[in-house]
GROMACS .gro file of N, CA and C in nm:
model
  270
    1MET      N    1   4.388   7.031   1.165
    1MET     CA    2   4.435   6.984   1.235
    1MET      C    3   4.324   7.127   1.331
    2LYS      N    4   4.304   7.228   1.305
    2LYS     CA    5   4.259   7.350   1.407
    2LYS      C    6   4.140   7.378   1.450
    3LYS      N    7   4.083   7.280   1.321
    3LYS     CA    8   3.939   7.242   1.314
    3LYS      C    9   3.899   7.223   1.481
    4SER      N   10   3.981   7.055   1.414
    4SER     CA   11   3.940   6.950   1.541
    4SER      C   12   4.018   6.992   1.716
    5THR      N   13   4.091   7.098   1.683
    5THR     CA   14   4.083   7.105   1.817
    5THR      C   15   3.976   7.205   1.885
    6ASN      N   16   3.933   7.296   1.827
    6ASN     CA   17   3.821   7.396   1.795
    6ASN      C   18   3.712   7.283   1.865
    7LEU      N   19   3.696   7.211   1.838
    7LEU     CA   20   3.563   7.146   1.794
    7LEU      C   21   3.587   7.027   1.921
    8ALA      N   22   3.736   6.979   1.969
    8ALA     CA   23   3.717   6.917   2.086
    8ALA      C   24   3.734   7.009   2.234
    9LEU      N   25   3.749   7.091   2.223
    9LEU     CA   26   3.810   7.213   2.298
    9LEU      C   27   3.681   7.206   2.302
   10ALA      N   28   3.585   7.308   2.236
   10ALA     CA   29   3.458   7.318   2.287
   10ALA      C   30   3.297   7.176   2.373
   11THR      N   31   3.438   7.056   2.267
   11THR     CA   32   3.349   6.989   2.353
   11THR      C   33   3.350   6.932   2.471
   12ALA      N   34   3.506   6.922   2.519
   12ALA     CA   35   3.493   6.948   2.666
   12ALA      C   36   3.422   7.099   2.768
   13VAL      N   37   3.411   7.130   2.755
   13VAL     CA   38   3.316   7.328   2.809
   13VAL      C   39   3.220   7.267   2.817
   14THR      N   40   3.153   7.219   2.695
   14THR     CA   41   3.055   7.159   2.731
   14THR      C   42   3.000   7.103   2.817
   15GLY      N   43   3.100   6.996   2.820
   15GLY     CA   44   3.065   6.853   2.909
   15GLY      C   45   3.137   6.862   2.999
   16LEU      N   46   3.176   6.996   3.123
   16LEU     CA   47   3.238   7.044   3.231
   16LEU      C   48   3.100   7.145   3.285
   17LEU      N   49   3.063   7.155   3.183
   17LEU     CA   50   2.932   7.267   3.228
   17LEU      C   51   2.823   7.151   3.255
   18ALA      N   52   2.768   7.082   3.180
   18ALA     CA   53   2.636   7.050   3.150
   18ALA      C   54   2.719   6.982   3.370
   19LEU      N   55   2.812   6.908   3.353
   19LEU     CA   56   2.836   6.826   3.486
   19LEU      C   57   2.794   6.910   3.590
   20ALA      N   58   2.912   6.997   3.569
   20ALA     CA   59   2.869   7.118   3.613
   20ALA      C   60   2.734   7.166   3.702
   21GLY      N   61   2.641   7.146   3.629
   21GLY     CA   62   2.512   7.217   3.637
   21GLY      C   63   2.428   7.067   3.671
   22THR      N   64   2.530   6.973   3.658
   22THR     CA   65   2.433   6.858   3.722
   22THR      C   66   2.457   6.825   3.901
   23ALA      N   67   2.550   6.870   3.958
   23ALA     CA   68   2.672   6.881   4.062
   23ALA      C   69   2.581   7.044   4.120
   24ALA      N   70   2.520   7.120   4.102
   24ALA     CA   71   2.500   7.195   4.136
   24ALA      C   72   2.290   7.231   4.160
   25THR      N   73   2.253   7.126   4.078
   25THR     CA   74   2.109   7.081   4.125
   25THR      C   75   2.077   7.040   4.131
   26THR      N   76   2.188   6.910   4.195
   26THR     CA   77   2.198   6.797   4.309
   26THR      C   78   2.282   6.869   4.442
   27ALA      N   79   2.267   6.939   4.490
   27ALA     CA   80   2.305   7.013   4.567
   27ALA      C   81   2.216   7.087   4.652
   28THR      N   82   2.188   7.155   4.593
   28THR     CA   83   2.035   7.218   4.612
   28THR      C   84   1.900   7.108   4.654
   29ALA      N   85   1.902   7.044   4.592
   29ALA     CA   86   1.791   6.927   4.618
   29ALA      C   87   1.825   6.869   4.802
   30VAL      N   88   1.970   6.866   4.723
   30VAL     CA   89   2.034   6.779   4.903
   30VAL      C   90   1.999   6.883   5.016
   31ALA      N   91   2.028   7.016   5.036
   31ALA     CA   92   2.077   7.083   5.094
   31ALA      C   93   1.844   7.184   5.120
   32ALA      N   94   1.789   7.136   5.020
   32ALA     CA   95   1.604   7.210   5.055
   32ALA      C   96   1.583   7.024   5.112
   33GLU      N   97   1.615   6.933   5.089
   33GLU     CA   98   1.608   6.788   5.146
   33GLU      C   99   1.657   6.812   5.323
   34ALA      N  100   1.737   6.879   5.383
   34ALA     CA  101   1.766   6.932   5.496
   34ALA      C  102   1.733   7.030   5.597
   35LYS      N  103   1.662   7.109   5.570
   35LYS     CA  104   1.550   7.188   5.587
   35LYS      C  105   1.407   7.122   5.730
   36GLU      N  106   1.389   7.197   5.768
   36GLU     CA  107   1.223   7.144   5.845
   36GLU      C  108   1.201   7.266   5.890
   37LYS      N  109   1.047   7.300   5.873
   37LYS     CA  110   1.018   7.421   5.994
   37LYS      C  111   1.016   7.382   6.156
   38CYS      N  112   1.012   7.440   6.178
   38CYS     CA  113   1.085   7.486   6.292
   38CYS      C  114   0.993   7.625   6.411
   39PHE      N  115   0.872   7.571   6.448
   39PHE     CA  116   0.794   7.653   6.506
   39PHE      C  117   0.863   7.640   6.667
   40GLY      N  118   0.801   7.887   6.682
   40GLY     CA  119   0.748   7.862   6.866
   40GLY      C  120   0.908   7.973   6.852
   41VAL      N  121   0.994   7.960   6.774
   41VAL     CA  122   1.148   8.014   6.806
   41VAL      C  123   1.170   8.141   6.678
   42ALA      N  124   1.120   8.192   6.650
   42ALA     CA  125   1.158   8.312   6.559
   42ALA      C  126   1.142   8.437   6.641
   43LYS      N  127   1.226   8.496   6.607
   43LYS     CA  128   1.166   8.613   6.650
   43LYS      C  129   1.045   8.702   6.623
   44ALA      N  130   1.040   8.803   6.639
   44ALA     CA  131   0.900   8.903   6.572
   44ALA      C  132   1.007   8.977   6.492
   45GLY      N  133   0.941   8.997   6.361
   45GLY     CA  134   0.893   9.041   6.199
   45GLY      C  135   1.040   8.954   6.169
   46LYS      N  136   1.110   8.849   6.234
   46LYS     CA  137   1.133   8.708   6.168
   46LYS      C  138   1.090   8.592   6.097
   47ASN      N  139   0.983   8.556   6.052
   47ASN     CA  140   0.903   8.460   6.030
   47ASN      C  141   0.966   8.413   5.945
   48ASP      N  142   0.925   8.332   5.823
   48ASP     CA  143   0.909   8.269   5.749
   48ASP      C  144   0.840   8.262   5.587
   49CYS      N  145   0.694   8.236   5.723
   49CYS     CA  146   0.588   8.248   5.610
   49CYS      C  147   0.427   8.239   5.720
   50ALA      N  148   0.371   8.342   5.629
   50ALA     CA  149   0.207   8.405   5.711
   50ALA      C  150   0.156   8.295   5.800
   51THR      N  151   0.095   8.321   5.940
   51THR     CA  152   0.059   8.279   6.052
   51THR      C  153  -0.107   8.312   6.095
   52LYS      N  154  -0.156   8.263   6.246
   52LYS     CA  155  -0.329   8.264   6.173
   52LYS      C  156  -0.281   8.424   6.238
   53THR      N  157  -0.170   8.431   6.316
   53THR     CA  158  -0.196   8.622   6.359
   53THR      C  159  -0.079   8.687   6.267
   54SER      N  160  -0.094   8.690   6.162
   54SER     CA  161   0.036   8.744   6.042
   54SER      C  162  -0.035   8.712   5.924
   55SER      N  163  -0.050   8.793   5.858
   55SER     CA  164   0.006   8.784   5.701
   55SER      C  165   0.090   8.686   5.613
   56CYS      N  166   0.186   8.771   5.638
   56CYS     CA  167   0.305   8.695   5.588
   56CYS      C  168   0.475   8.662   5.675
   57ALA      N  169   0.516   8.613   5.531
   57ALA     CA  170   0.620   8.673   5.624
   57ALA      C  171   0.699   8.793   5.731
   58GLY      N  172   0.785   8.753   5.801
   58GLY     CA  173   0.832   8.902   5.907
   58GLY      C  174   0.797   8.964   5.893
   59THR      N  175   0.621   8.913   6.019
   59THR     CA  176   0.513   9.058   6.043
   59THR      C  177   0.485   8.923   6.156
   60SER      N  178   0.488   8.832   6.214
   60SER     CA  179   0.519   8.862   6.306
   60SER      C  180   0.495   8.914   6.478
   61LYS      N  181   0.430   8.946   6.518
   61LYS     CA  182   0.429   9.052   6.635
   61LYS      C  183   0.496   9.043   6.769
   62VAL      N  184   0.519   8.886   6.819
   62VAL     CA  185   0.573   8.823   6.929
   62VAL      C  186   0.723   8.773   6.918
   63ASP      N  187   0.772   8.737   7.021
   63ASP     CA  188   0.955   8.640   6.974
   63ASP      C  189   0.894   8.528   7.058
   64GLY      N  190   0.915   8.409   6.957
   64GLY     CA  191   0.882   8.263   6.989
   64GLY      C  192   0.727   8.277   6.997
   65ALA      N  193   0.648   8.274   6.911
   65ALA     CA  194   0.540   8.352   6.856
   65ALA      C  195   0.534   8.118   6.843
   66LYS      N  196   0.387   8.071   6.938
   66LYS     CA  197   0.381   7.973   6.863
   66LYS      C  198   0.378   7.916   6.755
   67ASP      N  199   0.232   7.970   6.672
   67ASP     CA  200   0.239   7.951   6.471
   67ASP      C  201   0.307   7.956   6.452
   68ALA      N  202   0.457   8.078   6.475
   68ALA     CA  203   0.527   8.144   6.315
   68ALA      C  204   0.663   8.027   6.339
   69PHE      N  205   0.644   8.001   6.200
   69PHE     CA  206   0.829   7.890   6.225
   69PHE      C  207   0.912   7.972   6.131
   70ILE      N  208   1.102   7.913   6.094
   70ILE     CA  209   1.141   7.893   6.046
   70ILE      C  210   1.212   7.838   6.015
   71MET      N  211   1.272   7.822   5.869
   71MET     CA  212   1.350   7.705   5.838
   71MET      C  213   1.449   7.693   5.906
   72VAL      N  214   1.509   7.564   5.980
   72VAL     CA  215   1.694   7.548   5.998
   72VAL      C  216   1.648   7.398   6.002
   73PRO      N  217   1.806   7.378   5.958
   73PRO     CA  218   1.839   7.225   5.971
   73PRO      C  219   1.788   7.145   6.018
   74LYS      N  220   1.783   7.001   5.939
   74LYS     CA  221   1.713   6.893   6.001
   74LYS      C  222   1.734   6.852   6.110
   75GLY      N  223   1.676   6.848   6.194
   75GLY     CA  224   1.698   6.767   6.357
   75GLY      C  225   1.764   6.909   6.467
   76LEU      N  226   1.786   6.987   6.370
   76LEU     CA  227   1.811   7.145   6.481
   76LEU      C  228   1.680   7.158   6.594
   77CYS      N  229   1.562   7.163   6.570
   77CYS     CA  230   1.466   7.220   6.618
   77CYS      C  231   1.385   7.174   6.755
   78ASP      N  232   1.459   7.031   6.720
   78ASP     CA  233   1.404   7.012   6.868
   78ASP      C  234   1.545   6.989   6.938
   79ARG      N  235   1.631   7.070   6.927
   79ARG     CA  236   1.734   7.039   7.023
   79ARG      C  237   1.712   7.267   7.109
   80LEU      N  238   1.657   7.300   7.005
   80LEU     CA  239   1.584   7.439   7.058
   80LEU      C  240   1.532   7.471   7.166
   81ALA      N  241   1.553   7.575   7.280
   81ALA     CA  242   1.456   7.562   7.358
   81ALA      C  243   1.332   7.632   7.270
   82GLY      N  244   1.224   7.586   7.354
   82GLY     CA  245   1.031   7.659   7.298
   82GLY      C  246   1.030   7.609   7.119
   83GLY      N  247   1.160   7.507   7.123
   83GLY     CA  248   1.146   7.490   6.917
   83GLY      C  249   1.082   7.356   6.974
   84SER      N  250   0.969   7.359   6.806
   84SER     CA  251   0.877   7.230   6.792
   84SER      C  252   0.894   7.222   6.651
   85THR      N  253   0.880   7.116   6.536
   85THR     CA  254   0.854   7.081   6.468
   85THR      C  255   0.682   7.082   6.413
   86THR      N  256   0.595   7.091   6.490
   86THR     CA  257   0.502   7.131   6.501
   86THR      C  258   0.414   7.256   6.484
   87PRO      N  259   0.333   7.281   6.492
   87PRO     CA  260   0.282   7.496   6.558
   87PRO      C  261   0.162   7.409   6.662
   88LYS      N  262   0.191   7.510   6.756
   88LYS     CA  263   0.088   7.519   6.897
   88LYS      C  264  -0.009   7.592   6.858
   89SER      N  265  -0.094   7.653   6.961
   89SER     CA  266  -0.177   7.745   6.995
   89SER      C  267  -0.112   7.770   7.034
   90SER      N  268  -0.133   7.982   7.040
   90SER     CA  269  -0.103   8.017   7.095
   90SER      C  270  -0.171   8.101   7.185
   0.00000   0.00000   0.00000
């Protein structure tokens, strides 16, 4: 009797772990889709990626560089002063 109880418990735990993994993967995918690049609003040294004028993330030299971006929730960029979803020439 004890062997079947252990097997049932192990099966239930395995199912819960699989379900939790699926939920976490789905949440991550939804979160990744809900972001967009927002150009022209990053503070100096806070950009998320390389630009024409800086070699890597965190190296922009001025606030609001038109080619530097940060990732923001989708739809927010258009509401930020100076924000654009496309890069502009500096």
